[in-house]
Amino acid sequence: MPATVILGGHWGDEGKGKVIDLLAANCSYNVRYSGGANAGHTVVNEHGSFALHQVPSGVFHPGVVPMLAAGVVVDPQALLEEIATLRAQGVSLDRLHVSERAHLVMPYHKALDTAMEARRGERRLGTTGKGIGPAYSDKAARDGLRVGDMLDRKRFAELVRQSVEAANRQLVALYGAEPVDAEHVLDQSEEWARQLGPYICDVERELRYGLSRGQMVLLEGAQGALLDIDAGSYPYVTSSSTGVAGACASAGIPVQSVGPVVAALHAYMTRVGEGPFPTEQENGIGEHLRVVGKEFGTTTGRARRCGWFDAAASRYIVDLNGVTSLAITKLDILDGLDPLKLCVGYEIDGKIIDYVPARPELLFRAEPVYEELPGWQGRTTPARTWEELPDGARAYVRRIEELMGVPVSIISVGPARDETIILRDPLSM
Ligand code: GDP
Ligand code: IMO
Ligand code: MG
């Protein structure tokens, strides 16, 4: 049984949480492979409505082992709070596995994230402030603390003390910011080690073993593939590898073990934070998408920027990640909008191209080339089959499918698990 990757094909918030909750039903393992508490995945199912940040979205299925793999940066304080919140909502977290190899997001990483954004001024990135960039920087610099370090309490305390001292020197001397309270962090870290200890293990080894026995592994992306550190419009990206290659590296499994790759794409685009967004609509259309689509961040509450579906950017992600099928989400948000536009390329300095240029400054001045399609009357949310969708909605989905060059497997017409049309089984494509 090959592993399946479910990734976001845009700049995040495509509805990955909903799609994973739906597809995890028959899986043995559901593995978060990138990012940290910067993610916000909303799941609405028969148990209630949940905002997940680090815990994988398939946690609601009793047969699924939820895991955080090596490539995740784990915020221990936030994870313990999330576990407590979910437990209070009746969700069992007993099966949670956290990789020894994953790095820790420490309080000073969050302080550094805020200080670095303040220093960037006009050139700020609009990060979530969750310490993601500084935690991955320490990892790359070989100065990071890993989840597994917590298993040797005495050594961990020493490492924490040294790291806090080094970070405080940076915070004060480089950024003129307040230092973090070393004693408080030490107290906290003792508590994290005590409470998280039972979840810590060699996740990657267990996954390879599971695959060898034919068990089904669902790899869960966070952020969007357009925010990937290499593929995205750097520096307006996150600090991890959000695509399929990142999934394998993080989960410690061979690339050949990945079969289906499902990209969640919303029927339009959103972006939170700074960075180029050629199809952004700073007008009534954008407002419609934001209000009807409830486009406000799950993690930071920020209003998401909204615009038309960008087929050029989406196709880039499909090709880059070997996507095998698409989950088109939030189709219902386009109900009543007429006409609809799809961006099929960009005009940049008088030249028309159909690909995403590497340099963000080019994308900042790109004028989208649009194709127009008629909208539809009536609601898509009650539809459970392809035939029940309005003609215009079917034509819109078909056109996206043509432009992406891969089939649509799922159409989502509402936030709840059952507000879904399954055209084909994405796990066998
Ligand atoms: P993620 O980060 O990709 O998991 O996406 P988020 O959960 O941050 O944002 C997606 C939002 O849209 C959440 O509030 C979901 O409950 C909601 N959602 C997902 N699919 C649909 C859909 O098809 N229709 C509507 N109306 N809402 C949806
Ligand atoms: P999910 O998993 C949307 C964005 C931030 C910022 C940039 C860098 O819910 O799709 P970071 O804090 O990662 O250093 O911020 O990335 N960003 C997201 N946008 N959804 C997310 O996660 C995001 N995670 C990070 O807004 O522009
Ligand atoms: Mg989100």
XYZ file of C-alpha atoms and ligand atoms in Angstrom:
485
model
C 0.000 0.000 0.000
C 1.664 3.269 -1.060
C 1.662 6.437 1.031
C -0.680 9.268 0.022
C 0.226 12.943 0.246
C -2.435 15.598 0.722
C -1.060 19.061 0.214
C -2.411 22.560 -0.182
C -1.935 23.776 -3.743
C -2.234 27.501 -3.055
C -0.898 29.798 -0.291
C -2.570 27.835 2.504
C -6.090 27.512 3.925
C -7.365 25.491 0.965
C -9.400 23.215 3.240
C -6.703 20.570 3.799
C -8.123 19.844 7.264
C -11.535 19.028 5.852
C -10.146 16.808 3.087
C -7.832 14.915 5.472
C -10.608 14.334 8.021
C -12.618 12.864 5.154
C -9.885 10.655 3.704
C -8.199 9.451 6.894
C -11.078 7.081 7.704
C -9.299 3.942 6.461
C -5.713 4.969 7.161
C -3.385 3.529 9.782
C -1.163 6.611 10.107
C -1.868 10.318 9.599
C 1.406 12.247 9.581
C 1.887 16.027 9.759
C 5.074 16.657 7.801
C 5.776 20.408 7.707
C 5.497 23.668 9.588
C 4.345 24.025 13.163
C 1.776 26.048 15.048
C 1.574 28.515 12.122
C -1.007 26.146 10.595
C -4.705 26.329 11.304
C -6.791 23.436 10.001
C -10.529 23.518 10.575
C -12.422 20.263 10.772
C -16.210 20.047 10.999
C -17.613 16.568 11.521
C -20.132 14.649 13.635
C -18.017 15.321 16.779
C -18.145 19.120 16.394
C -16.055 21.922 14.946
C -12.316 21.917 15.665
C -9.395 24.258 14.993
C -6.232 22.178 14.762
C -2.736 23.661 14.706
C -0.236 20.874 15.219
C -2.356 17.770 15.779
C -3.092 15.965 12.479
C -6.612 16.368 11.091
C -7.328 12.626 10.976
C -7.208 12.394 14.786
C -10.978 11.879 15.013
C -10.839 8.367 13.533
C -10.202 5.810 16.282
C -8.144 3.548 13.982
C -5.697 6.290 12.979
C -2.338 6.913 14.664
C -1.693 10.668 14.478
C 1.991 11.575 14.127
C 4.231 14.618 13.959
C 7.260 13.796 11.802
C 10.874 14.994 11.818
C 10.296 18.000 9.526
C 7.748 19.608 11.836
C 8.831 22.271 14.326
C 6.968 21.456 17.515
C 5.809 24.209 19.852
C 5.586 22.198 23.096
C 3.535 24.723 25.036
C 1.018 25.141 22.210
C 0.887 21.372 21.636
C 0.056 20.658 25.283
C -2.672 23.310 25.171
C -4.071 21.837 21.955
C -4.063 18.340 23.454
C -5.911 19.659 26.532
C -8.494 21.505 24.417
C -9.151 18.456 22.242
C -9.390 16.180 25.296
C -11.951 18.564 26.819
C -13.907 18.171 23.569
C -13.858 14.392 23.998
C -11.108 13.564 21.480
C -8.596 10.862 22.430
C -4.933 11.808 22.002
C -3.525 8.641 23.548
C -2.191 7.408 20.196
C -0.310 10.627 19.349
C 3.339 10.072 18.307
C 5.867 12.917 18.175
C 9.170 12.414 16.371
C 12.381 12.473 18.377
C 13.946 14.179 15.383
C 11.496 17.104 15.185
C 12.855 20.439 16.356
C 11.390 22.501 19.165
C 9.978 25.993 18.850
C 11.122 27.770 22.005
C 9.707 30.998 23.491
C 12.767 32.914 22.255
C 11.990 31.830 18.682
C 8.663 33.613 18.936
C 10.314 36.696 20.424
C 12.861 36.639 17.584
C 10.124 36.203 14.953
C 8.383 39.344 16.256
C 11.645 41.303 16.555
C 12.781 40.355 13.051
C 9.444 41.356 11.537
C 9.623 44.712 13.333
C 13.117 45.302 11.974
C 12.039 44.455 8.412
C 9.609 47.387 8.533
C 8.214 47.972 5.006
C 9.777 44.712 3.880
C 7.988 42.639 6.521
C 6.694 39.216 5.467
C 3.551 39.121 7.577
C 4.559 35.952 9.426
C 2.212 34.313 11.905
C 4.581 35.238 14.757
C 4.772 31.578 15.817
C 8.572 31.429 15.762
C 8.729 29.312 12.609
C 11.556 31.097 10.752
C 13.890 31.312 13.782
C 13.243 27.652 14.733
C 14.091 26.395 11.231
C 17.105 28.775 11.165
C 18.480 27.168 14.336
C 17.840 23.731 12.858
C 19.790 24.582 9.687
C 22.552 26.215 11.733
C 22.824 23.054 13.900
C 21.913 25.074 16.989
C 18.403 23.695 17.437
C 16.856 21.715 20.281
C 15.093 18.528 19.276
C 12.074 16.804 20.756
C 14.278 13.802 21.598
C 16.524 16.040 23.719
C 13.693 16.189 26.254
C 14.165 12.507 27.055
C 17.373 13.220 28.989
C 16.042 15.803 31.452
C 19.380 16.851 32.937
C 21.081 17.356 29.593
C 17.960 19.091 28.257
C 18.040 21.625 31.101
C 21.657 22.457 30.221
C 20.856 22.794 26.526
C 17.890 25.038 27.268
C 19.975 27.290 29.512
C 22.691 27.671 26.859
C 20.161 28.308 24.077
C 18.232 30.907 26.060
C 21.454 32.755 26.842
C 22.502 32.783 23.187
C 19.052 33.869 21.998
C 18.862 36.616 24.605
C 22.185 38.035 23.434
C 20.701 38.254 19.932
C 17.388 39.691 21.089
C 19.006 42.444 23.117
C 22.087 43.337 21.078
C 20.749 42.878 17.565
C 17.094 43.827 17.897
C 16.940 45.968 21.047
C 14.167 43.652 22.266
C 13.369 42.343 25.740
C 15.205 39.141 26.731
C 13.117 36.111 27.637
C 13.081 35.003 31.288
C 15.565 32.115 31.437
C 14.294 30.712 34.745
C 10.725 30.702 33.510
C 11.710 28.885 30.301
C 13.637 26.322 32.346
C 10.613 25.681 34.562
C 8.381 25.394 31.514
C 10.729 23.056 29.695
C 10.831 20.672 32.652
C 7.069 20.501 32.497
C 7.075 19.965 28.692
C 9.538 17.103 29.017
C 7.413 15.492 31.722
C 4.114 15.830 29.888
C 5.244 15.140 26.321
C 7.630 12.283 27.178
C 5.069 9.498 26.627
C 4.386 10.657 23.048
C 8.009 10.803 21.902
C 9.358 8.023 19.660
C 11.131 7.174 16.409
C 8.194 8.066 14.162
C 10.098 7.638 10.891
C 11.221 4.087 11.687
C 7.684 3.128 12.645
C 6.376 4.555 9.375
C 8.819 2.542 7.270
C 7.806 -0.550 9.206
C 4.127 0.260 8.667
C 4.659 0.701 4.934
C 6.520 -2.598 4.726
C 3.471 -4.313 6.224
C 1.150 -2.652 3.693
C -0.429 -0.175 6.083
C -1.953 2.999 4.728
C -0.072 6.218 5.460
C -1.605 9.643 4.880
C 0.923 12.470 4.820
C -0.632 15.800 5.762
C 0.765 19.046 4.387
C 0.552 22.328 6.207
C 0.752 25.770 4.636
C 0.464 25.696 0.847
C 2.851 24.503 -1.827
C 3.123 28.114 -3.086
C 4.628 28.973 0.318
C 7.389 26.349 -0.092
C 10.822 27.717 0.825
C 12.325 26.731 -2.547
C 9.378 26.804 -4.929
C 7.584 29.849 -3.524
C 8.090 33.544 -4.173
C 11.037 33.872 -1.758
C 11.242 35.630 0.687
C 7.414 35.672 0.849
C 7.322 32.018 1.858
C 7.327 29.928 4.997
C 10.513 28.221 6.192
C 9.737 24.588 5.371
C 9.368 22.290 2.366
C 5.624 22.117 1.996
C 5.453 19.852 -1.080
C 5.827 16.129 -1.734
C 9.628 16.122 -1.483
C 9.318 17.699 1.963
C 6.813 15.032 2.952
C 9.249 12.186 2.209
C 12.230 13.912 3.810
C 10.219 14.673 6.930
C 8.530 11.291 7.313
C 11.753 9.403 6.558
C 10.243 7.286 3.801
C 11.541 6.646 0.282
C 10.099 8.814 -2.494
C 9.033 5.640 -4.309
C 6.614 4.862 -1.507
C 4.380 7.787 -2.444
C 1.477 6.933 -4.717
C -1.492 9.294 -4.811
C -0.819 13.025 -4.409
C -3.968 15.032 -3.773
C -3.828 18.819 -4.064
C -6.525 20.764 -2.247
C -7.293 23.875 -4.299
C -9.974 26.320 -3.397
C -12.228 27.449 -6.233
C -10.606 30.911 -5.890
C -7.401 32.138 -4.204
C -6.553 33.450 -0.757
C -3.328 34.614 0.819
C -2.473 35.741 4.361
C 0.512 37.986 4.928
C 2.613 39.821 2.389
C 3.796 38.768 -1.046
C 2.709 38.878 -4.676
C -0.878 37.889 -5.489
C -1.613 38.709 -9.148
C -5.345 37.864 -9.100
C -6.102 39.662 -5.822
C -9.406 41.556 -5.881
C -9.317 44.602 -3.624
C -12.928 45.424 -4.444
C -16.462 44.084 -4.025
C -15.508 40.679 -5.451
C -12.701 40.256 -2.911
C -15.057 41.393 -0.164
C -17.706 38.895 -1.307
C -15.179 36.032 -1.216
C -13.888 37.113 2.211
C -17.312 37.535 3.818
C -19.161 34.596 2.249
C -16.060 32.361 2.456
C -15.404 33.465 6.078
C -11.826 34.118 5.058
C -10.323 35.034 8.393
C -7.282 33.136 9.689
C -7.755 30.184 12.049
C -4.389 30.924 13.691
C -4.073 34.712 13.729
C -7.618 35.899 12.946
C -6.212 38.098 10.150
C -8.466 38.873 7.183
C -7.277 36.783 4.228
C -6.619 38.508 0.917
C -8.934 37.085 -1.765
C -8.985 36.877 -5.563
C -9.789 34.833 -8.674
C -8.497 31.294 -9.235
C -4.957 31.440 -10.583
C -4.613 28.500 -12.966
C -1.023 29.386 -13.872
C 0.116 29.238 -10.241
C -2.003 26.144 -9.524
C -0.650 24.296 -12.591
C 2.884 25.069 -11.402
C 2.126 23.256 -8.136
C 0.435 20.328 -9.898
C 3.455 19.798 -12.177
C 6.036 20.350 -9.441
C 4.482 17.827 -7.066
C 3.261 15.158 -9.469
C -0.298 15.726 -8.300
C -2.567 12.825 -9.262
C -5.946 14.326 -8.426
C -7.562 17.522 -7.217
C -9.879 18.305 -4.336
C -11.679 21.501 -5.356
C -12.946 23.164 -2.197
C -15.263 26.032 -1.351
C -17.131 25.864 -4.657
C -20.229 27.065 -2.789
C -18.569 30.439 -2.152
C -18.862 31.233 -5.883
C -22.676 30.683 -5.883
C -24.323 33.743 -7.428
C -21.096 35.413 -8.631
C -21.345 36.174 -12.347
C -19.187 36.257 -14.418
C -16.272 34.233 -13.004
C -12.646 34.657 -14.017
C -9.775 32.193 -14.300
C -6.226 33.487 -14.659
C -4.415 31.506 -17.371
C -1.192 33.536 -17.574
C 0.444 36.856 -16.806
C 1.455 39.901 -18.791
C 4.768 41.139 -17.419
C 6.510 44.115 -19.052
C 4.529 43.592 -22.270
C 5.276 39.876 -22.518
C 2.668 37.155 -21.919
C 3.781 34.025 -20.040
C 1.879 31.038 -18.635
C 4.299 30.115 -15.849
C 5.256 31.502 -12.454
C 8.486 33.525 -12.643
C 11.102 32.851 -9.968
C 11.531 36.498 -8.991
C 8.753 37.966 -6.832
C 9.355 41.470 -8.194
C 8.141 40.226 -11.607
C 5.070 38.610 -10.048
C 4.322 41.831 -8.156
C 3.867 43.673 -11.451
C 2.210 40.806 -13.334
C -1.144 41.619 -14.930
C -3.318 38.492 -14.988
C -4.610 37.247 -18.340
C -8.173 36.125 -17.672
C -10.598 33.744 -19.224
C -14.231 34.508 -18.366
C -16.863 31.905 -17.567
C -20.539 32.399 -16.744
C -21.546 31.954 -13.106
C -24.575 29.974 -11.963
C -27.799 30.492 -10.079
C -28.824 28.279 -7.194
C -26.871 26.687 -4.358
C -24.178 24.053 -4.680
C -24.140 23.095 -0.967
C -27.058 20.611 -1.144
C -25.442 18.715 -4.060
C -23.977 15.279 -3.278
C -23.500 14.110 -6.857
C -21.992 15.628 -9.980
C -25.423 15.647 -11.638
C -26.917 17.698 -8.800
C -24.524 20.603 -9.407
C -25.747 23.527 -11.531
C -24.529 23.400 -15.181
C -22.337 26.467 -14.688
C -20.615 24.943 -11.647
C -19.860 21.763 -13.594
C -18.437 23.771 -16.503
C -16.255 25.770 -14.090
C -14.855 22.621 -12.435
C -14.305 20.950 -15.834
C -12.346 23.992 -17.052
C -10.110 23.920 -13.969
C -9.556 20.209 -14.570
C -8.534 20.862 -18.196
C -6.170 23.637 -17.185
C -4.555 21.485 -14.470
C -4.204 18.404 -16.671
C -5.241 16.045 -13.844
C -8.679 14.799 -12.788
C -10.795 16.199 -10.000
C -11.564 13.521 -7.394
C -13.386 15.582 -4.756
C -15.582 18.671 -4.814
C -16.287 20.343 -1.489
C -19.478 22.376 -1.215
C -19.499 23.205 2.509
C -17.297 22.929 5.611
C -18.835 19.714 7.020
C -17.437 16.261 6.258
C -20.555 15.204 4.375
C -20.847 18.389 2.315
C -18.767 16.707 -0.309
C -19.067 15.179 -3.765
C -16.701 12.266 -4.357
C -16.215 11.741 -8.085
C -13.542 9.038 -7.798
C -11.471 7.562 -4.976
C -8.428 9.844 -4.658
C -6.530 7.158 -2.754
C -6.475 4.859 -5.747
C -5.369 7.395 -8.376
P -6.534 24.490 5.826
O -5.523 25.310 6.528
O -6.150 24.175 4.414
O -6.939 23.252 6.576
O -7.833 25.393 5.706
P -8.512 26.254 6.890
O -9.229 25.319 7.777
O -7.522 27.186 7.490
O -9.500 27.166 6.062
C -10.533 26.637 5.302
C -11.876 27.131 5.865
O -12.904 26.835 4.935
C -12.281 26.456 7.156
O -13.030 27.354 7.909
C -13.156 25.304 6.675
O -14.123 24.890 7.649
C -13.840 25.927 5.503
N -14.186 25.033 4.387
C -13.497 23.966 3.912
N -14.105 23.493 2.797
C -15.186 24.270 2.588
C -16.185 24.312 1.575
O -16.195 23.541 0.621
N -17.141 25.288 1.687
C -17.148 26.183 2.709
N -18.119 27.096 2.728
N -16.213 26.172 3.675
C -15.239 25.249 3.593
P -2.307 26.407 6.871
O -1.665 25.084 7.218
C -1.948 30.454 5.372
C 1.948 32.390 5.838
C 1.998 33.607 6.746
C 3.100 34.413 6.070
C 4.061 33.323 5.615
C 5.242 33.103 6.566
O -3.438 26.749 7.763
O -2.645 26.448 5.430
P 5.421 31.909 8.934
O 4.720 32.182 10.216
O 5.191 30.539 8.389
O 6.873 32.260 8.978
O 4.761 32.957 7.898
O 3.304 32.130 5.521
N 1.389 31.173 6.443
C 0.167 30.699 6.184
N -0.835 31.204 5.443
N -2.107 29.259 5.969
C -1.113 28.731 6.705
O -1.171 27.486 7.221
C 0.075 29.473 6.880
N 1.237 29.270 7.545
C 2.030 30.310 7.270
O 0.767 34.280 6.747
O 2.600 35.038 4.926
Mg -5.427 27.102 7.572
